PDB file of C-alpha atoms and ligand atoms in Angstrom:
ATOM      1  CA  UNK Z   1      -0.059  -0.060   0.312  1.00 63.00           C
ATOM      2  CA  UNK Z   2       1.682   3.404  -0.885  1.00 77.00           C
ATOM      3  CA  UNK Z   3       1.503   5.745   1.652  1.00 84.00           C
ATOM      4  CA  UNK Z   4       2.077   9.878   2.355  1.00 89.00           C
ATOM      5  CA  UNK Z   5       2.799  12.405   5.066  1.00 93.00           C
ATOM      6  CA  UNK Z   6       0.119  15.107   6.011  1.00 94.00           C
ATOM      7  CA  UNK Z   7       1.594  18.286   5.590  1.00 93.00           C
ATOM      8  CA  UNK Z   8      -0.319  19.207   8.921  1.00 92.00           C
ATOM      9  CA  UNK Z   9      -0.056  16.507  11.541  1.00 94.00           C
ATOM     10  CA  UNK Z  10       2.867  14.491   9.827  1.00 95.00           C
ATOM     11  CA  UNK Z  11       1.056  11.522  10.057  1.00 94.00           C
ATOM     12  CA  UNK Z  12       1.817   8.831   7.430  1.00 94.00           C
ATOM     13  CA  UNK Z  13      -1.132   7.868   6.161  1.00 90.00           C
ATOM     14  CA  UNK Z  14      -2.385   5.908   3.273  1.00 85.00           C
ATOM     15  CA  UNK Z  15      -2.191   7.531  -0.165  1.00 81.00           C
ATOM     16  CA  UNK Z  16      -6.129   6.967  -0.723  1.00 79.00           C
ATOM     17  CA  UNK Z  17      -6.507   8.608   3.039  1.00 84.00           C
ATOM     18  CA  UNK Z  18      -5.213  11.895   1.748  1.00 88.00           C
ATOM     19  CA  UNK Z  19      -6.609  14.966  -0.277  1.00 89.00           C
ATOM     20  CA  UNK Z  20      -4.703  17.578  -2.049  1.00 88.00           C
ATOM     21  CA  UNK Z  21      -5.818  21.052  -0.365  1.00 85.00           C
ATOM     22  CA  UNK Z  22      -5.356  24.635  -1.868  1.00 81.00           C
ATOM     23  CA  UNK Z  23      -6.305  27.468   0.432  1.00 74.00           C
ATOM     24  CA  UNK Z  24      -5.807  31.411   0.715  1.00 73.00           C
ATOM     25  CA  UNK Z  25      -3.255  30.895   3.105  1.00 73.00           C
ATOM     26  CA  UNK Z  26      -1.411  27.671   1.616  1.00 72.00           C
ATOM     27  CA  UNK Z  27      -0.339  26.697  -1.986  1.00 78.00           C
ATOM     28  CA  UNK Z  28      -1.193  23.178  -2.500  1.00 86.00           C
ATOM     29  CA  UNK Z  29      -0.654  20.685   0.251  1.00 91.00           C
ATOM     30  CA  UNK Z  30      -1.436  17.061   0.975  1.00 93.00           C
ATOM     31  CA  UNK Z  31      -3.585  16.447   4.046  1.00 93.00           C
ATOM     32  CA  UNK Z  32      -4.738  13.511   5.451  1.00 93.00           C
ATOM     33  CA  UNK Z  33      -8.613  13.078   5.838  1.00 92.00           C
ATOM     34  CA  UNK Z  34      -8.842  13.941   9.223  1.00 92.00           C
ATOM     35  CA  UNK Z  35      -6.736  17.176   9.132  1.00 93.00           C
ATOM     36  CA  UNK Z  36      -8.598  18.185   6.020  1.00 93.00           C
ATOM     37  CA  UNK Z  37     -12.119  18.051   7.411  1.00 93.00           C
ATOM     38  CA  UNK Z  38     -11.159  19.667  10.496  1.00 92.00           C
ATOM     39  CA  UNK Z  39      -9.652  22.765   8.755  1.00 90.00           C
ATOM     40  CA  UNK Z  40     -13.304  22.686   6.682  1.00 91.00           C
ATOM     41  CA  UNK Z  41     -15.204  22.469   9.333  1.00 92.00           C
ATOM     42  CA  UNK Z  42     -13.241  25.491  10.695  1.00 90.00           C
ATOM     43  CA  UNK Z  43     -13.609  27.419   7.789  1.00 87.00           C
ATOM     44  CA  UNK Z  44     -17.606  26.558   7.196  1.00 87.00           C
ATOM     45  CA  UNK Z  45     -18.154  27.234  11.011  1.00 88.00           C
ATOM     46  CA  UNK Z  46     -19.745  23.791  11.776  1.00 86.00           C
ATOM     47  CA  UNK Z  47     -18.411  23.084  15.453  1.00 82.00           C
ATOM     48  CA  UNK Z  48     -19.842  19.680  16.031  1.00 79.00           C
ATOM     49  CA  UNK Z  49     -18.760  17.767  12.915  1.00 83.00           C
ATOM     50  CA  UNK Z  50     -18.063  14.329  13.720  1.00 81.00           C
ATOM     51  CA  UNK Z  51     -16.063  11.874  11.049  1.00 81.00           C
ATOM     52  CA  UNK Z  52     -17.503   8.706  11.073  1.00 85.00           C
ATOM     53  CA  UNK Z  53     -15.209   5.754  10.368  1.00 88.00           C
ATOM     54  CA  UNK Z  54     -16.349   3.438   8.580  1.00 93.00           C
ATOM     55  CA  UNK Z  55     -14.602  -0.372   8.161  1.00 93.00           C
ATOM     56  CA  UNK Z  56     -13.850  -1.688   4.597  1.00 93.00           C
ATOM     57  CA  UNK Z  57     -16.551  -4.003   2.889  1.00 95.00           C
ATOM     58  CA  UNK Z  58     -16.305  -6.521   0.092  1.00 95.00           C
ATOM     59  CA  UNK Z  59     -18.905  -6.477  -2.342  1.00 95.00           C
ATOM     60  CA  UNK Z  60     -19.077  -8.678  -5.994  1.00 95.00           C
ATOM     61  CA  UNK Z  61     -19.170  -6.981  -9.222  1.00 94.00           C
ATOM     62  CA  UNK Z  62     -21.464  -8.329 -12.371  1.00 93.00           C
ATOM     63  CA  UNK Z  63     -19.036 -11.149 -13.233  1.00 91.00           C
ATOM     64  CA  UNK Z  64     -18.827 -12.536  -9.411  1.00 93.00           C
ATOM     65  CA  UNK Z  65     -15.527 -10.810  -8.826  1.00 92.00           C
ATOM     66  CA  UNK Z  66     -15.322  -9.420  -5.072  1.00 93.00           C
ATOM     67  CA  UNK Z  67     -13.848  -6.183  -4.538  1.00 93.00           C
ATOM     68  CA  UNK Z  68     -12.778  -4.581  -1.175  1.00 93.00           C
ATOM     69  CA  UNK Z  69     -14.082  -1.054  -0.800  1.00 93.00           C
ATOM     70  CA  UNK Z  70     -12.839   1.575   1.785  1.00 91.00           C
ATOM     71  CA  UNK Z  71     -14.924   4.571   2.811  1.00 93.00           C
ATOM     72  CA  UNK Z  72     -14.084   8.303   3.610  1.00 91.00           C
ATOM     73  CA  UNK Z  73     -16.094  10.790   4.156  1.00 92.00           C
ATOM     74  CA  UNK Z  74     -14.863  14.622   3.277  1.00 92.00           C
ATOM     75  CA  UNK Z  75     -16.276  17.862   4.289  1.00 93.00           C
ATOM     76  CA  UNK Z  76     -17.015  19.966   1.573  1.00 91.00           C
ATOM     77  CA  UNK Z  77     -18.229  23.219   3.006  1.00 88.00           C
ATOM     78  CA  UNK Z  78     -21.704  22.369   3.667  1.00 89.00           C
ATOM     79  CA  UNK Z  79     -21.756  18.829   2.063  1.00 93.00           C
ATOM     80  CA  UNK Z  80     -20.579  15.751   2.967  1.00 94.00           C
ATOM     81  CA  UNK Z  81     -19.133  13.366   0.359  1.00 95.00           C
ATOM     82  CA  UNK Z  82     -18.819   9.812   1.383  1.00 95.00           C
ATOM     83  CA  UNK Z  83     -16.699   8.061  -0.974  1.00 93.00           C
ATOM     84  CA  UNK Z  84     -16.174   4.223  -1.864  1.00 93.00           C
ATOM     85  CA  UNK Z  85     -13.220   3.072  -3.543  1.00 89.00           C
ATOM     86  CA  UNK Z  86     -11.782  -0.110  -4.648  1.00 88.00           C
ATOM     87  CA  UNK Z  87      -8.419  -0.458  -3.133  1.00 76.00           C
ATOM     88  CA  UNK Z  88      -6.733  -2.942  -5.072  1.00 68.00           C
ATOM     89  CA  UNK Z  89      -6.289  -0.625  -7.770  1.00 63.00           C
ATOM     90  CA  UNK Z  90      -4.690   2.316  -5.539  1.00 64.00           C
ATOM     91  CA  UNK Z  91      -3.076   4.856  -7.130  1.00 63.00           C
ATOM     92  CA  UNK Z  92      -4.033   3.205 -10.794  1.00 71.00           C
ATOM     93  CA  UNK Z  93      -6.677   4.809 -13.298  1.00 71.00           C
ATOM     94  CA  UNK Z  94      -8.880   1.897 -12.353  1.00 80.00           C
ATOM     95  CA  UNK Z  95     -11.023   0.056 -10.296  1.00 89.00           C
ATOM     96  CA  UNK Z  96     -14.530   1.365  -9.208  1.00 93.00           C
ATOM     97  CA  UNK Z  97     -15.206   4.566  -7.018  1.00 92.00           C
ATOM     98  CA  UNK Z  98     -18.695   5.703  -5.738  1.00 94.00           C
ATOM     99  CA  UNK Z  99     -19.566   9.024  -4.090  1.00 95.00           C
ATOM    100  CA  UNK Z 100     -22.901   9.615  -2.118  1.00 95.00           C
ATOM    101  CA  UNK Z 101     -23.346  13.686  -1.155  1.00 95.00           C
ATOM    102  CA  UNK Z 102     -25.294  14.461   2.137  1.00 94.00           C
ATOM    103  CA  UNK Z 103     -25.756  16.745   4.764  1.00 92.00           C
ATOM    104  CA  UNK Z 104     -22.647  16.931   7.413  1.00 89.00           C
ATOM    105  CA  UNK Z 105     -24.808  16.909  10.210  1.00 87.00           C
ATOM    106  CA  UNK Z 106     -27.261  14.180   9.603  1.00 87.00           C
ATOM    107  CA  UNK Z 107     -26.471  10.365  10.437  1.00 89.00           C
ATOM    108  CA  UNK Z 108     -23.509   9.118   8.167  1.00 91.00           C
ATOM    109  CA  UNK Z 109     -24.804   5.560   8.382  1.00 93.00           C
ATOM    110  CA  UNK Z 110     -27.708   6.862   7.047  1.00 94.00           C
ATOM    111  CA  UNK Z 111     -25.640   8.005   4.100  1.00 95.00           C
ATOM    112  CA  UNK Z 112     -23.693   5.208   4.186  1.00 96.00           C
ATOM    113  CA  UNK Z 113     -26.812   2.894   3.860  1.00 96.00           C
ATOM    114  CA  UNK Z 114     -27.828   5.042   0.626  1.00 96.00           C
ATOM    115  CA  UNK Z 115     -24.330   4.973  -0.704  1.00 97.00           C
ATOM    116  CA  UNK Z 116     -24.236   0.748  -0.471  1.00 97.00           C
ATOM    117  CA  UNK Z 117     -27.265   0.805  -2.333  1.00 97.00           C
ATOM    118  CA  UNK Z 118     -26.056   2.650  -4.913  1.00 96.00           C
ATOM    119  CA  UNK Z 119     -22.854   0.358  -5.164  1.00 96.00           C
ATOM    120  CA  UNK Z 120     -25.118  -2.774  -5.338  1.00 96.00           C
ATOM    121  CA  UNK Z 121     -26.672  -1.085  -8.059  1.00 96.00           C
ATOM    122  CA  UNK Z 122     -24.081  -0.118 -10.487  1.00 95.00           C
ATOM    123  CA  UNK Z 123     -21.694  -3.211  -9.854  1.00 95.00           C
ATOM    124  CA  UNK Z 124     -24.502  -5.180 -10.877  1.00 96.00           C
ATOM    125  CA  UNK Z 125     -24.327  -3.980 -14.430  1.00 95.00           C
ATOM    126  CA  UNK Z 126     -21.646  -5.480 -16.547  1.00 96.00           C
ATOM    127  CA  UNK Z 127     -21.173  -2.888 -19.870  1.00 96.00           C
ATOM    128  CA  UNK Z 128     -18.143  -4.814 -21.327  1.00 95.00           C
ATOM    129  CA  UNK Z 129     -17.257  -8.442 -22.000  1.00 93.00           C
ATOM    130  CA  UNK Z 130     -14.515 -10.287 -23.454  1.00 89.00           C
ATOM    131  CA  UNK Z 131     -15.794 -11.731 -27.071  1.00 85.00           C
ATOM    132  CA  UNK Z 132     -13.944 -13.556 -30.050  1.00 84.00           C
ATOM    133  CA  UNK Z 133     -12.798  -9.710 -30.908  1.00 80.00           C
ATOM    134  CA  UNK Z 134     -11.673  -8.563 -27.453  1.00 88.00           C
ATOM    135  CA  UNK Z 135     -13.592  -6.482 -25.141  1.00 91.00           C
ATOM    136  CA  UNK Z 136     -16.899  -5.480 -26.506  1.00 94.00           C
ATOM    137  CA  UNK Z 137     -19.937  -3.256 -25.508  1.00 94.00           C
ATOM    138  CA  UNK Z 138     -22.636  -5.482 -23.946  1.00 93.00           C
ATOM    139  CA  UNK Z 139     -25.694  -3.607 -24.741  1.00 92.00           C
ATOM    140  CA  UNK Z 140     -25.971  -0.079 -26.614  1.00 92.00           C
ATOM    141  CA  UNK Z 141     -24.898   2.126 -23.338  1.00 93.00           C
ATOM    142  CA  UNK Z 142     -21.656   2.333 -21.999  1.00 94.00           C
ATOM    143  CA  UNK Z 143     -20.974   4.387 -18.491  1.00 95.00           C
ATOM    144  CA  UNK Z 144     -17.638   4.809 -16.894  1.00 95.00           C
ATOM    145  CA  UNK Z 145     -15.096   7.354 -15.547  1.00 94.00           C
ATOM    146  CA  UNK Z 146     -12.495   9.458 -17.444  1.00 94.00           C
ATOM    147  CA  UNK Z 147      -9.161   9.412 -15.929  1.00 92.00           C
ATOM    148  CA  UNK Z 148      -5.627  10.895 -17.698  1.00 90.00           C
ATOM    149  CA  UNK Z 149      -3.788   7.546 -18.929  1.00 88.00           C
ATOM    150  CA  UNK Z 150      -1.031   8.527 -16.731  1.00 85.00           C
ATOM    151  CA  UNK Z 151       1.689   9.119 -19.878  1.00 87.00           C
ATOM    152  CA  UNK Z 152       4.172  11.633 -19.033  1.00 86.00           C
ATOM    153  CA  UNK Z 153       3.345  14.826 -21.110  1.00 87.00           C
ATOM    154  CA  UNK Z 154      -0.007  13.500 -22.572  1.00 84.00           C
ATOM    155  CA  UNK Z 155      -3.279  15.008 -22.360  1.00 89.00           C
ATOM    156  CA  UNK Z 156      -5.058  11.897 -23.430  1.00 93.00           C
ATOM    157  CA  UNK Z 157      -7.657  10.206 -21.517  1.00 94.00           C
ATOM    158  CA  UNK Z 158      -8.506   6.637 -20.613  1.00 94.00           C
ATOM    159  CA  UNK Z 159     -11.697   5.464 -19.341  1.00 95.00           C
ATOM    160  CA  UNK Z 160     -12.708   3.285 -16.676  1.00 94.00           C
ATOM    161  CA  UNK Z 161     -15.918   0.732 -17.279  1.00 95.00           C
ATOM    162  CA  UNK Z 162     -16.710  -1.814 -15.062  1.00 94.00           C
ATOM    163  CA  UNK Z 163     -13.831  -1.112 -12.637  1.00 92.00           C
ATOM    164  CA  UNK Z 164     -11.261  -1.971 -15.166  1.00 91.00           C
ATOM    165  CA  UNK Z 165      -9.038   0.273 -17.280  1.00 92.00           C
ATOM    166  CA  UNK Z 166      -9.952   0.775 -20.930  1.00 94.00           C
ATOM    167  CA  UNK Z 167      -7.436   2.537 -23.325  1.00 94.00           C
ATOM    168  CA  UNK Z 168      -8.880   5.500 -25.485  1.00 95.00           C
ATOM    169  CA  UNK Z 169      -8.005   3.394 -28.634  1.00 95.00           C
ATOM    170  CA  UNK Z 170      -9.740   0.395 -27.239  1.00 95.00           C
ATOM    171  CA  UNK Z 171     -12.762   2.156 -26.656  1.00 96.00           C
ATOM    172  CA  UNK Z 172     -12.464   3.544 -30.223  1.00 95.00           C
ATOM    173  CA  UNK Z 173     -12.715   0.021 -31.481  1.00 95.00           C
ATOM    174  CA  UNK Z 174     -15.478  -1.011 -29.076  1.00 95.00           C
ATOM    175  CA  UNK Z 175     -17.245   1.524 -30.694  1.00 95.00           C
ATOM    176  CA  UNK Z 176     -16.395   0.521 -34.541  1.00 93.00           C
ATOM    177  CA  UNK Z 177     -19.425  -2.424 -34.109  1.00 91.00           C
ATOM    178  CA  UNK Z 178     -21.657   0.403 -34.272  1.00 95.00           C
ATOM    179  CA  UNK Z 179     -20.081   2.493 -37.535  1.00 96.00           C
ATOM    180  CA  UNK Z 180     -22.909   4.736 -38.903  1.00 97.00           C
ATOM    181  CA  UNK Z 181     -24.663   4.674 -35.673  1.00 97.00           C
ATOM    182  CA  UNK Z 182     -24.993   7.993 -33.547  1.00 97.00           C
ATOM    183  CA  UNK Z 183     -24.288   8.452 -30.018  1.00 95.00           C
ATOM    184  CA  UNK Z 184     -24.951  11.019 -27.273  1.00 94.00           C
ATOM    185  CA  UNK Z 185     -21.938  12.155 -24.970  1.00 93.00           C
ATOM    186  CA  UNK Z 186     -23.045  13.828 -21.742  1.00 95.00           C
ATOM    187  CA  UNK Z 187     -20.040  14.058 -18.762  1.00 96.00           C
ATOM    188  CA  UNK Z 188     -21.767  14.283 -15.233  1.00 95.00           C
ATOM    189  CA  UNK Z 189     -20.676  15.067 -11.768  1.00 93.00           C
ATOM    190  CA  UNK Z 190     -18.836  12.112  -9.922  1.00 91.00           C
ATOM    191  CA  UNK Z 191     -21.698  11.862  -7.462  1.00 91.00           C
ATOM    192  CA  UNK Z 192     -24.553  11.423  -9.991  1.00 91.00           C
ATOM    193  CA  UNK Z 193     -25.866   8.431 -10.762  1.00 90.00           C
ATOM    194  CA  UNK Z 194     -26.015   7.910 -14.654  1.00 87.00           C
TER     195      UNK Z 194
HETATM  196 ZN1  LIG I   1      -3.248  15.156   9.117  1.00 55.85          ZN
END
């Protein structure tokens, strides 16, 4: 597991437990989730914010592969973002990620319940599968996440579909099944259910 040091409390924490923060007083700093939330609570004037820690959870995807999800709560001003991510692909532009927004002062277990329901719904759908011609789109809809391809000086994306990394070229090749068809591309916030 890759680790990083929090710029505020100096704790060594897992990479997934950090956030890049920019404020008026500081330039880009890497903070642990706890320090980020503490500073954000102060900034937003929330005195009684209590960050609930949730244990990792294992859930299967549509292919039956079990993924371990870690959770974290991030205070974003007047919203609380509860995020779940697949740590098997930590630091890579791949893996499932889910986010649910809620009220920071409401019961965080209720928000967790809603997030888990959403995860189950989305994990149950497979958009691509391996066929005779390589990876293919199962139906006529493909949902995923846009990520940077990680190649230095590259301004090219890769996509993450069904928790797996799909190269931009590969996505193009898969779309050739639909040559002559129309398409509609809509980008949505990470917390939206699409
Ligand atoms: Zn810290």
